[in-house]
Amino acid sequence: MNAHKIVCKSHLLKLLWTSGRSDRIKRLHGVCGRAPFSSCSPKVCIVGAGPAGFYTAQHLIKSRQDVEVDIYERLPVPFGLVRFGVAPDHPEVKNVINTFTQTAQHSRCSFYGNVNVGTDVSVKELQQAYHAVVLSYGAEGNRRMGVPGEDLAGVHAAKDFVGWYNGLPDNRKLHPDLSCETAVILGQGNVALDVARILLSPMDMLKKTDITQPALDLLAESRIRRVLIVGRRGPMQIACTIKEVREMVNLPDTRPEMVAADFKGIAEAVKEVPRPRKRLTELLLKTALDVPTEKEQEKRSKASRVWGFRFFRSPVEVLPAPDLSRAAAIRLAVNRLEGSGEGASAVPTGEVEDVPCGLVISSIGYKSLPIDPLLPFDSRKAIVPNTMGRVQKTAGVYCSGWLKTGPTGVIGTTMNNSFDTARALLEDMDSGALDVSSAKPGSQGVTPLLEKRGVKPVEFSDWEKIDNEEIKRGVAMGKPREKLLSVDEMLHVART
Amino acid sequence: MAAAAAVRSSMGLTLTLSRVIPGCGTCHLYRLNSCVGGLAGASRTGQLHRFGTLTRHLHSTTGLNHSEEGSSNAEDPEDVVNVVYIDRSGQRIPVKAKVGDNVLYLAHRHGIELEGACEASLACSTCHVYVSSDHFNKLPEPDEREDDMLDMAPMLQENSRLGCQIILTPELEGIELTLPTVTRNFYVDGHVPKPH
């Protein structure tokens, strides 16, 4: 199957001269059942099977005909935030899975799911087995607000809430309480808008998506009728993008509720800014201040649900109910803006404001975590320190995706980021900065260790069994898929 | 680009050595989801909401001579549109296309490295191209959704469009499409974080 690989001429000659005929045939079939020449090829290991991992793999495989790439993933299922982060009602964004699937099915790419790098195998062991290691494991931690009451019932990280409705095994027991009238979301990025939209979407829209059934059932009983999306700064610093704002404006059975005073001076300031910021701000202005059309006015008067942005507010405390069991309100500090544009900062005025609510979602950023104490980690920025994707002070180790630049950017941003890391790695191979002349065992050096430790990797064909099972279950529910919710269930289907 | 040319020639070599289509990752047909190897299969039946995705069933050999769907060898000259792609290294790649061709999939058929992550459904900006000024105004106005996606593309210019939304017409004869270079300097300190 690997006969098409570039033949390493010196290796071939050595074999012909030093082996007897029967020996040669044995060697041609390889000690480990693979073609013998594969030991000459550069072997790269990627940690993390999300967009960063897959785009890095894609670029490496396309650019050199001899590179072999192994992708290790903690979960039995691949695709990272494309599966667990992208909102259920954004299926087109998930089309990229088809590209990733082609990469995984490539003869020079192998997927090893259910392997936790850091606990099942160390980065050092990977460095011994591979010529290069690329860390692409993203940001599975959460930035805390750091305020009293943050751990009360009713307060959730957006990352966990999104993980819950998207079927991330670690979040399946979240059981958020949706019996209150008002939900407050801190943060105004696209994740915050996704949460707001899922909380307020009509059931007949959600039930056709791949949102998990338990989430759908809970949302069907939800009594939330008002969602406020709160940011420290003003309308011109909002971090979300125009597509998501338009979706809120057009969401059936909802009406917007903004504070006109928040938009003072904005119409003037918007004239000089770059096009993306300009178009977004104009949409906000129109939604907040313009007299609505007749059709829009009718929609607003009939709407049963309300959403709105609140600007110049920072959380200072989550206030408990009288019995102290759960959140009942959030205390917000009132800010003023110093400076303008993207670099403006929020300065507290001393005033505070209490907003009664029963659900608080903090959506102020994901955060990368260190997985190996021997690797450098910048805990202030929560990234692996690197230059162009080359991990500092660690030869042969690279990083791509959010771990490299911090947890912002859409899939396209991560794609460019990952291609850059792949280019740096290829440059290093070409220049000799990365030594690929001596043979390395690749996965042959890792799978025996895993076996000894009782870890059984999930191959890509096993994921395809899980995939088919989810699609099959989805057909019965009128959904694109019904996700398996626990690692045990995934492994059970994978092994059948 | 050298890598793309290497891919094209190595595919010729690999075809003589193996029975099956090797390395689908390098094959332009997989990008079209037109590979008859069954890769465009069950795992995609779940995608219910795809706007403008071209699904075609194509029975042809892999790409040494880039035969287009539905074309006969005797080309109708009125149907031909000459296009030039300028790749990220500045190399000019002339392509003989047809009226009705989609600029993104045309690029894929010719091994030009234009990504189309969302498969032409206006949910990303990875097929971002710059259009030659002579032809930019001959294109129909972009859909609001296209403008929304373009807003997220790095290095946005006046003549930016999404390749998946450009369908060739006779008026676009000689159009030149330049792939943006996302430079290394993009990620130095001080880089403004993008929304997500």
XYZ file of C-alpha atoms in Angstrom:
692
model
C 0.000 0.000 0.000
C 2.893 2.316 0.606
C 4.684 1.328 -2.588
C 4.255 4.808 -3.962
C 6.413 6.434 -1.322
C 9.624 8.023 -2.475
C 12.228 5.255 -2.277
C 15.247 6.016 -0.121
C 17.934 4.913 -2.528
C 20.779 4.320 -0.106
C 18.510 2.276 2.098
C 17.455 0.120 -0.828
C 21.044 -0.512 -1.913
C 22.040 -1.415 1.626
C 19.231 -3.951 1.792
C 20.115 -5.542 -1.552
C 23.796 -5.910 -0.683
C 23.520 -7.126 2.860
C 20.519 -9.433 2.768
C 20.047 -12.899 1.482
C 16.957 -13.500 -0.640
C 14.659 -14.825 2.063
C 15.893 -12.197 4.473
C 15.194 -9.543 1.912
C 11.640 -10.695 1.443
C 11.119 -10.662 5.194
C 12.509 -7.155 5.344
C 10.466 -6.030 2.384
C 7.403 -6.925 4.377
C 8.810 -5.014 7.300
C 9.307 -5.885 10.900
C 6.104 -4.214 11.928
C 4.100 -5.061 8.835
C 4.936 -1.822 7.036
C 7.150 -1.170 4.034
C 10.761 -0.868 5.208
C 11.420 2.427 3.490
C 8.935 4.206 5.741
C 11.590 4.476 8.461
C 13.352 7.070 6.272
C 10.411 9.402 6.136
C 10.083 12.378 8.457
C 7.520 11.633 11.126
C 5.481 14.366 12.742
C 3.136 13.984 15.671
C 0.287 16.426 16.260
C -1.392 16.753 19.652
C -5.051 17.697 19.219
C -7.479 16.803 16.419
C -9.320 20.096 16.094
C -9.013 22.589 13.208
C -5.457 23.558 14.183
C -4.269 19.958 14.221
C -5.973 19.077 10.959
C -4.909 22.165 9.049
C -1.308 21.698 10.210
C -1.450 18.052 9.081
C -3.030 19.002 5.754
C -0.309 21.490 4.910
C 2.525 19.145 5.892
C 1.162 16.215 3.890
C 0.484 18.332 0.829
C 3.889 20.005 0.840
C 6.182 16.980 1.132
C 5.498 13.537 -0.298
C 7.463 11.768 2.426
C 6.068 13.301 5.611
C 3.935 11.051 7.788
C 1.639 12.635 10.314
C 0.009 11.061 13.373
C -2.716 13.009 15.168
C -3.349 12.215 18.838
C -6.621 13.253 20.456
C -7.808 12.989 24.058
C -11.399 12.160 23.129
C -12.485 9.148 21.059
C -13.935 11.588 18.521
C -12.056 14.122 16.379
C -12.707 17.728 15.258
C -12.497 19.629 18.528
C -14.461 22.884 18.596
C -15.928 22.289 15.145
C -17.927 19.535 16.835
C -18.174 20.955 20.355
C -18.033 24.716 19.874
C -19.726 25.737 16.626
C -23.407 26.354 17.331
C -25.899 23.644 16.277
C -27.720 26.133 14.047
C -24.500 26.872 12.073
C -24.127 23.578 10.195
C -22.431 25.187 7.148
C -19.501 26.184 9.344
C -19.089 22.463 10.080
C -18.618 21.601 6.382
C -14.903 21.900 7.057
C -15.189 18.423 8.638
C -15.234 17.014 5.093
C -11.805 18.514 4.419
C -10.500 17.158 7.720
C -11.922 13.726 6.947
C -10.025 13.613 3.643
C -6.827 14.455 5.522
C -7.442 11.773 8.155
C -8.104 9.186 5.442
C -4.863 10.022 3.628
C -2.404 7.131 3.564
C 0.236 9.261 5.305
C -2.035 10.376 8.121
C -3.222 8.385 11.134
C -5.639 9.323 13.884
C -5.202 8.017 17.437
C -8.211 8.953 19.557
C -8.714 8.227 23.250
C -5.066 9.069 23.980
C -4.405 11.765 26.560
C -1.016 13.357 25.951
C 0.330 14.286 29.346
C -1.170 11.347 31.236
C -1.154 8.366 28.813
C 2.068 9.362 27.094
C 4.451 12.215 27.823
C 5.598 14.878 25.389
C 9.161 13.647 25.985
C 8.174 10.154 24.817
C 6.591 11.712 21.713
C 9.782 13.675 21.040
C 11.724 10.416 21.170
C 9.392 8.687 18.731
C 8.906 11.541 16.236
C 11.123 14.037 14.420
C 8.767 16.834 15.381
C 5.847 17.364 17.750
C 3.168 19.994 17.093
C 1.019 21.056 20.043
C -2.461 21.963 18.813
C -4.602 21.143 21.793
C -6.371 24.448 22.039
C -7.911 26.002 25.120
C -9.986 23.755 27.343
C -9.862 25.995 30.382
C -11.904 29.053 31.205
C -11.101 32.621 32.191
C -12.764 33.267 35.511
C -14.470 36.583 36.320
C -12.739 36.565 39.700
C -15.728 37.991 41.606
C -17.524 36.856 44.781
C -20.504 34.609 44.115
C -18.985 33.224 40.921
C -19.423 29.683 42.213
C -23.085 30.006 43.187
C -25.623 27.742 41.529
C -26.947 29.439 38.425
C -23.549 30.761 37.311
C -21.851 28.959 34.402
C -18.897 29.472 32.119
C -20.069 29.926 28.523
C -17.561 27.239 27.555
C -19.421 24.746 29.783
C -22.863 25.896 28.637
C -21.849 25.529 24.981
C -20.208 22.176 25.780
C -23.475 21.088 27.391
C -25.730 21.794 24.408
C -23.097 20.481 22.010
C -22.589 17.147 23.766
C -19.098 17.536 25.229
C -18.839 14.521 27.585
C -17.353 16.547 30.466
C -20.361 18.897 30.452
C -23.234 16.440 30.127
C -24.237 16.758 33.780
C -24.507 20.561 33.761
C -28.338 20.671 34.165
C -28.595 24.471 34.016
C -31.627 25.928 35.739
C -33.676 27.753 33.099
C -36.654 28.571 35.318
C -35.855 32.266 35.786
C -37.056 35.129 33.600
C -33.774 36.941 32.950
C -30.376 35.624 31.940
C -27.279 37.836 31.951
C -24.300 37.004 29.749
C -20.977 38.692 30.491
C -18.935 39.204 27.331
C -20.004 40.245 23.839
C -18.036 37.929 21.558
C -19.572 35.429 19.159
C -19.723 32.786 21.873
C -21.914 35.104 23.974
C -24.197 35.681 20.997
C -24.412 31.953 20.299
C -25.528 31.359 23.903
C -28.133 34.141 23.674
C -29.453 32.802 20.396
C -29.744 29.230 21.662
C -31.539 30.480 24.800
C -34.073 32.445 22.747
C -34.496 30.424 19.528
C -37.930 28.969 18.803
C -38.097 25.225 19.420
C -39.105 24.420 15.878
C -35.779 25.861 14.669
C -33.633 24.107 17.285
C -35.230 20.694 17.007
C -33.930 20.268 13.447
C -30.299 20.798 14.471
C -27.726 18.488 16.059
C -28.246 20.053 19.500
C -28.319 17.250 22.063
C -31.729 15.897 22.986
C -31.309 16.524 26.754
C -30.494 20.178 25.996
C -33.457 20.449 23.655
C -35.765 18.967 26.296
C -34.549 21.399 28.947
C -34.778 24.392 26.603
C -38.355 23.405 25.715
C -39.224 23.937 29.395
C -37.199 27.136 29.714
C -38.932 30.171 31.267
C -36.193 32.567 30.182
C -37.752 35.469 28.319
C -35.037 38.137 28.509
C -31.315 37.894 27.775
C -28.895 40.760 28.386
C -25.452 40.613 26.787
C -23.117 42.778 28.842
C -19.774 44.353 27.885
C -17.185 46.475 29.715
C -16.803 48.983 26.924
C -18.967 50.588 24.250
C -20.694 49.681 20.986
C -17.553 50.356 18.966
C -15.504 47.874 20.959
C -17.952 44.980 20.714
C -16.110 41.753 19.878
C -18.776 39.828 17.995
C -19.183 39.861 14.195
C -21.973 41.206 12.034
C -23.393 37.824 10.989
C -24.209 36.919 14.590
C -25.753 40.323 15.343
C -27.940 40.020 12.254
C -29.104 36.612 13.456
C -30.251 38.158 16.750
C -32.032 41.013 14.969
C -33.807 38.531 12.698
C -34.564 35.931 15.381
C -38.307 35.131 15.210
C -40.545 36.076 18.131
C -37.942 38.370 19.704
C -37.443 42.097 19.983
C -34.313 44.135 20.768
C -34.062 46.316 23.857
C -31.098 48.685 23.927
C -30.196 51.805 25.883
C -30.166 54.790 23.524
C -27.736 56.713 25.737
C -25.105 53.999 25.145
C -24.937 55.201 21.535
C -24.196 58.862 22.181
C -21.564 60.126 19.728
C -21.382 56.817 17.872
C -22.994 57.987 14.621
C -20.234 60.567 14.248
C -17.369 58.302 15.279
C -18.370 55.544 12.870
C -17.562 57.591 9.769
C -13.788 57.166 9.970
C -13.382 53.497 10.888
C -12.463 50.501 8.678
C -15.251 48.778 6.794
C -15.889 45.759 9.096
C -16.247 47.927 12.222
C -18.290 50.461 10.280
C -20.848 47.983 8.953
C -21.245 46.324 12.339
C -21.682 49.623 14.203
C -24.192 50.854 11.621
C -26.265 47.738 12.181
C -26.168 48.301 15.952
C -27.171 51.948 15.506
C -30.029 51.011 13.228
C -31.293 48.366 15.638
C -31.006 50.613 18.681
C -32.130 53.987 17.359
C -33.935 53.843 14.023
C -37.711 53.983 13.813
C -38.620 50.433 12.768
C -40.487 49.616 9.568
C -44.122 48.664 9.905
C -43.309 44.994 9.506
C -40.548 45.195 12.107
C -42.812 47.111 14.465
C -45.429 44.396 14.191
C -42.830 41.740 14.945
C -41.636 43.661 17.989
C -45.112 44.201 19.399
C -45.963 40.497 19.139
C -42.605 39.186 20.403
C -42.618 37.101 23.555
C -38.854 37.289 24.112
C -36.417 40.166 24.572
C -32.682 40.512 24.032
C -30.349 43.482 24.359
C -26.766 44.648 24.618
C -25.741 46.534 27.767
C -22.554 48.540 27.492
C -20.066 50.079 29.945
C -20.733 47.462 32.636
C -18.303 45.081 34.436
C -19.310 42.336 36.902
C -18.231 42.943 40.517
C -20.355 40.417 42.421
C -22.984 37.755 41.915
C -25.625 38.294 44.623
C -27.289 35.280 46.183
C -30.959 34.613 46.859
C -32.081 35.120 50.493
C -31.529 31.421 51.263
C -28.019 31.755 49.795
C -28.610 28.694 47.593
C -28.308 30.315 44.207
C -27.697 33.456 42.157
C -30.480 36.046 42.238
C -28.842 39.152 40.794
C -25.580 40.486 39.433
C -23.915 43.680 40.607
C -22.351 45.598 37.732
C -19.877 48.475 37.967
C -20.623 51.372 35.624
C -17.664 52.332 33.395
C -16.685 55.203 31.221
C -14.509 54.921 28.175
C -10.989 56.308 28.025
C -9.596 56.641 24.521
C -11.358 55.416 21.436
C -11.302 52.644 18.902
C -10.068 49.104 19.483
C -7.628 50.213 22.179
C -10.094 52.146 24.349
C -10.184 51.128 27.994
C -12.991 50.859 30.549
C -12.542 52.939 33.696
C -14.897 52.432 36.670
C -16.889 55.512 37.658
C -17.675 54.264 41.176
C -21.344 53.735 40.401
C -22.881 50.269 40.546
C -26.117 48.767 39.292
C -27.864 45.555 40.351
C -29.651 43.451 37.732
C -31.992 40.713 38.995
C -31.416 37.457 37.116
C -31.393 33.699 37.704
C -28.837 32.609 35.132
C -25.385 34.154 34.770
C -23.147 33.023 31.903
C -19.589 34.313 31.847
C -18.296 34.453 28.291
C -15.045 36.341 28.749
C -12.658 33.902 27.119
C -11.355 30.377 26.924
C -7.914 29.635 28.351
C -5.172 27.177 27.407
C -3.743 24.889 30.077
C -0.230 23.417 30.374
C -0.170 19.641 29.785
C 3.445 18.869 30.584
C 5.591 20.539 33.257
C 8.703 20.191 31.072
C 7.280 22.428 28.358
C 7.490 26.221 28.648
C 4.130 27.887 29.340
C 3.288 31.570 29.679
C 0.662 31.596 32.434
C -0.041 35.293 32.031
C -1.043 35.021 28.394
C -2.003 31.317 28.805
C -0.151 30.258 25.660
C 2.939 28.234 24.873
C 5.696 30.808 24.268
C 6.762 30.601 20.653
C 8.188 32.438 17.675
C 6.245 31.793 14.466
C 5.021 28.507 15.941
C 8.458 27.286 17.070
C 8.219 26.635 20.818
C 10.883 28.643 22.626
C 13.865 26.782 24.034
C 12.465 23.439 22.856
C 13.919 22.117 19.619
C 11.598 19.955 17.572
C 8.426 21.183 19.263
C 5.969 23.510 17.548
C 2.482 24.836 18.248
C -0.512 25.937 16.213
C -4.028 27.231 16.761
C -5.256 28.903 19.921
C -2.432 27.418 21.979
C -0.063 29.497 19.840
C -1.838 32.853 19.646
C -4.506 32.837 22.355
C -8.182 31.830 22.145
C -9.535 34.219 19.516
C -10.263 33.837 15.847
C -12.603 31.863 13.637
C -11.737 28.664 11.775
C -10.210 30.657 8.919
C -7.880 32.455 11.332
C -6.778 29.120 12.779
C -6.216 27.813 9.262
C -3.738 30.585 8.411
C -2.109 30.224 11.813
C -1.653 26.473 11.288
C -0.327 26.844 7.747
C 2.269 29.265 9.141
C 3.418 26.715 11.726
C 3.588 23.995 9.066
C 5.700 26.327 6.886
C 8.093 26.953 9.782
C 8.410 23.220 10.371
C 9.051 22.530 6.678
C 11.615 25.338 6.555
C 13.408 23.740 9.488
C 13.385 20.350 7.745
C 14.849 21.889 4.590
C 17.513 23.897 6.399
C 18.557 21.085 8.698
C 17.511 23.010 11.812
C 15.226 20.041 12.316
C 17.235 16.852 11.876
C 15.231 14.274 9.921
C 18.198 12.187 8.724
C 17.998 9.470 11.349
C 15.086 7.077 11.406
C 12.443 7.445 14.085
C 9.843 4.831 15.003
C 6.791 7.125 14.956
C 3.681 5.419 16.259
C 5.637 2.141 16.525
C 7.429 3.805 19.402
C 4.207 4.911 21.089
C 1.611 2.161 20.701
C 3.632 -0.384 22.785
C 3.775 2.165 25.616
C 0.032 2.742 25.398
C -0.650 -0.984 25.379
C 1.477 -1.460 28.480
C -0.534 1.294 30.163
C -3.878 -0.210 29.209
C -4.749 2.548 26.723
C -6.421 1.418 23.518
C -6.426 4.097 20.783
C -9.488 4.719 18.643
C -8.657 4.681 14.931
C -10.343 6.840 12.345
C -12.380 3.894 11.062
C -13.657 3.436 14.624
C -14.741 7.107 14.672
C -16.618 6.377 11.430
C -18.625 3.743 13.305
C -19.491 6.358 15.945
C -20.323 8.833 13.168
C -22.651 6.382 11.434
C -24.364 5.478 14.706
C -24.979 9.163 15.508
C -26.407 9.794 12.042
C -28.619 6.719 12.343
C -29.979 7.882 15.698
C -30.483 11.356 14.259
C -32.692 10.074 11.448
C -35.134 8.768 14.050
C -35.262 12.232 15.673
C -35.424 14.280 12.461
C -31.954 15.681 13.184
C -28.665 15.516 11.274
C -27.257 13.411 14.106
C -27.911 12.502 17.723
C -24.537 12.727 19.443
C -23.273 10.078 21.815
C -22.816 11.852 25.132
C -20.301 9.847 27.115
C -16.818 8.541 26.431
C -17.958 5.065 27.557
C -20.742 5.015 24.981
C -18.367 6.250 22.267
C -15.817 3.548 23.093
C -18.510 0.899 23.193
C -19.662 1.753 19.661
C -16.042 2.115 18.479
C -15.120 -1.357 19.670
C -18.168 -3.173 18.300
C 3.616 27.365 -6.547
C 6.313 24.708 -6.493
C 4.437 22.546 -4.034
C 1.312 22.449 -6.183
C 3.337 21.589 -9.290
C 5.150 18.881 -7.364
C 1.788 17.502 -6.281
C 0.539 17.424 -9.873
C 3.613 15.619 -11.216
C 3.895 13.222 -8.301
C 0.303 12.198 -8.847
C 1.243 11.103 -12.354
C 4.050 8.981 -10.932
C 1.910 7.452 -8.221
C -0.832 6.498 -10.659
C 1.564 4.189 -12.505
C 2.695 2.521 -9.300
C -0.562 1.787 -7.552
C -3.968 0.476 -8.421
C -6.025 2.763 -6.291
C -6.159 6.508 -6.111
C -3.498 7.335 -3.551
C -3.281 10.238 -1.178
C -6.735 11.688 -1.586
C -5.553 14.651 0.416
C -3.667 15.855 -2.625
C -6.364 15.149 -5.173
C -8.375 18.057 -6.438
C -11.385 15.823 -6.952
C -11.848 15.203 -3.260
C -12.337 18.907 -2.809
C -15.184 18.774 -5.271
C -16.609 15.852 -3.304
C -16.758 14.252 -6.728
C -14.475 11.330 -6.003
C -16.208 8.093 -6.855
C -14.172 6.309 -4.219
C -17.165 6.847 -1.980
C -15.551 9.469 0.183
C -18.482 11.789 -0.410
C -20.582 9.370 1.517
C -22.526 8.644 4.608
C -20.614 11.014 6.832
C -22.030 13.924 4.904
C -25.647 12.934 4.705
C -26.125 14.810 7.928
C -25.570 18.169 6.299
C -29.093 19.392 5.680
C -28.575 23.092 5.308
C -26.126 23.688 2.544
C -26.587 26.738 0.410
C -25.137 26.752 -3.062
C -23.016 23.647 -2.616
C -22.279 21.993 -5.889
C -22.769 18.252 -5.701
C -21.902 16.495 -8.876
C -21.269 12.867 -9.605
C -18.230 12.634 -11.755
C -16.851 9.544 -13.413
C -13.438 10.464 -14.709
C -9.812 9.650 -14.128
C -7.814 11.805 -11.783
C -6.309 14.922 -13.013
C -3.517 14.767 -15.508
C -5.515 16.502 -18.185
C -8.064 18.341 -16.038
C -11.115 17.451 -18.088
C -14.037 19.556 -16.896
C -17.480 18.214 -16.235
C -19.716 18.188 -19.264
C -17.139 19.543 -21.677
C -16.396 17.939 -24.990
C -12.957 18.045 -26.554
C -14.156 20.382 -29.275
C -14.452 23.553 -27.209
C -16.934 26.143 -28.276
C -14.781 29.308 -28.455
C -17.719 31.429 -27.292
C -17.805 29.348 -24.136
C -14.160 29.854 -23.205
C -13.132 32.356 -20.571
C -9.434 32.910 -20.011
C -8.608 33.399 -16.369
C -5.312 34.094 -14.617
C -4.725 33.104 -11.012
C -1.852 34.775 -9.218
C -0.807 32.545 -6.350
C 0.704 33.520 -3.017
C 4.253 33.419 -4.352
C 3.298 35.804 -7.178
C 3.343 33.134 -9.864
C 0.854 33.686 -12.700
C -1.174 30.616 -13.597
C -3.275 30.994 -16.764
C -6.351 28.798 -16.916
C -8.727 28.144 -19.792
C -12.158 28.068 -18.208
C -15.760 28.014 -19.368
C -18.768 30.251 -18.931
C -20.551 29.108 -15.778
C -17.440 27.897 -13.970
C -17.179 28.706 -10.272
C -13.897 30.452 -9.442
C -13.289 28.427 -6.255
C -13.838 24.995 -7.802
C -11.989 26.045 -10.945
C -8.985 26.817 -8.725
C -9.248 23.393 -7.112
C -9.359 21.640 -10.482
C -6.071 23.338 -11.344
C -4.299 22.646 -8.073
C -4.382 26.276 -6.966
C -4.330 26.538 -3.201
C -7.539 28.379 -2.537
C -9.278 26.900 0.487
C -13.037 26.631 0.622
C -13.628 25.533 4.192
C -17.418 25.965 4.258
C -17.881 24.590 0.724
C -19.377 27.712 -0.855
C -22.072 28.276 1.757
C -21.098 31.837 2.792
C -19.977 30.736 6.242
C -16.252 31.554 6.024
C -13.804 33.776 4.140
C -11.113 31.276 3.198
C -11.723 31.661 -0.554
C -10.976 35.380 -0.413
C -9.454 36.736 -3.670
C -8.567 40.127 -5.127
C -10.213 40.802 -8.484
C -8.443 42.727 -11.250
C -9.765 46.291 -11.364
C -10.921 46.004 -14.995
C -13.269 43.206 -14.053
C -14.282 44.025 -10.495
C -17.124 46.288 -11.560
C -18.445 43.712 -14.007
C -19.301 41.366 -11.157
C -22.824 41.451 -9.731
C -23.143 43.214 -6.361
C -22.281 40.959 -3.461
C -25.059 39.478 -1.328
C -25.173 41.058 2.150
C -24.073 37.683 3.515
C -20.971 37.740 1.309
C -20.084 41.224 2.577
C -20.542 39.983 6.151
C -18.040 37.173 5.536
C -15.606 39.436 3.665
C -15.546 41.673 6.742
C -13.731 38.845 8.535
C -11.081 38.283 5.865
C -7.564 39.471 6.694
C -6.064 42.121 4.332
C -9.435 43.197 3.000
C -9.185 45.529 -0.001
C -11.577 47.484 -2.197
C -11.377 44.745 -4.833
C -11.913 41.806 -2.466
C -14.510 39.140 -3.237
C -15.179 35.563 -2.196
C -14.097 33.175 -4.943
C -17.018 30.811 -4.347
C -19.450 33.555 -5.370
C -17.848 34.404 -8.706
C -19.399 32.615 -11.680
C -17.633 33.201 -14.985
C -19.421 35.070 -17.771
C -18.103 36.137 -21.217
C -17.605 39.701 -19.874
C -15.046 38.386 -17.404
C -12.631 37.327 -20.164
C -9.078 37.958 -18.952
C -10.021 38.273 -15.288
C -7.096 38.034 -12.872
C -7.597 36.644 -9.401
C -4.898 37.225 -6.835
C -4.638 35.120 -3.695
C -3.968 37.302 -0.644
C -0.657 36.714 1.092
C -1.242 36.435 4.814
C 2.223 37.466 5.858
C 4.261 36.189 8.770
C 4.050 39.646 10.316
C 0.389 39.027 10.941
C 1.059 37.537 14.338
C 3.682 39.802 15.909
C 2.992 41.386 19.271
C 0.433 44.087 19.089
C -1.765 42.062 16.796
C -5.376 42.901 17.542
C -7.277 39.771 18.551
C -9.975 38.715 16.134
C -13.513 38.007 17.302
C -14.646 34.394 17.452
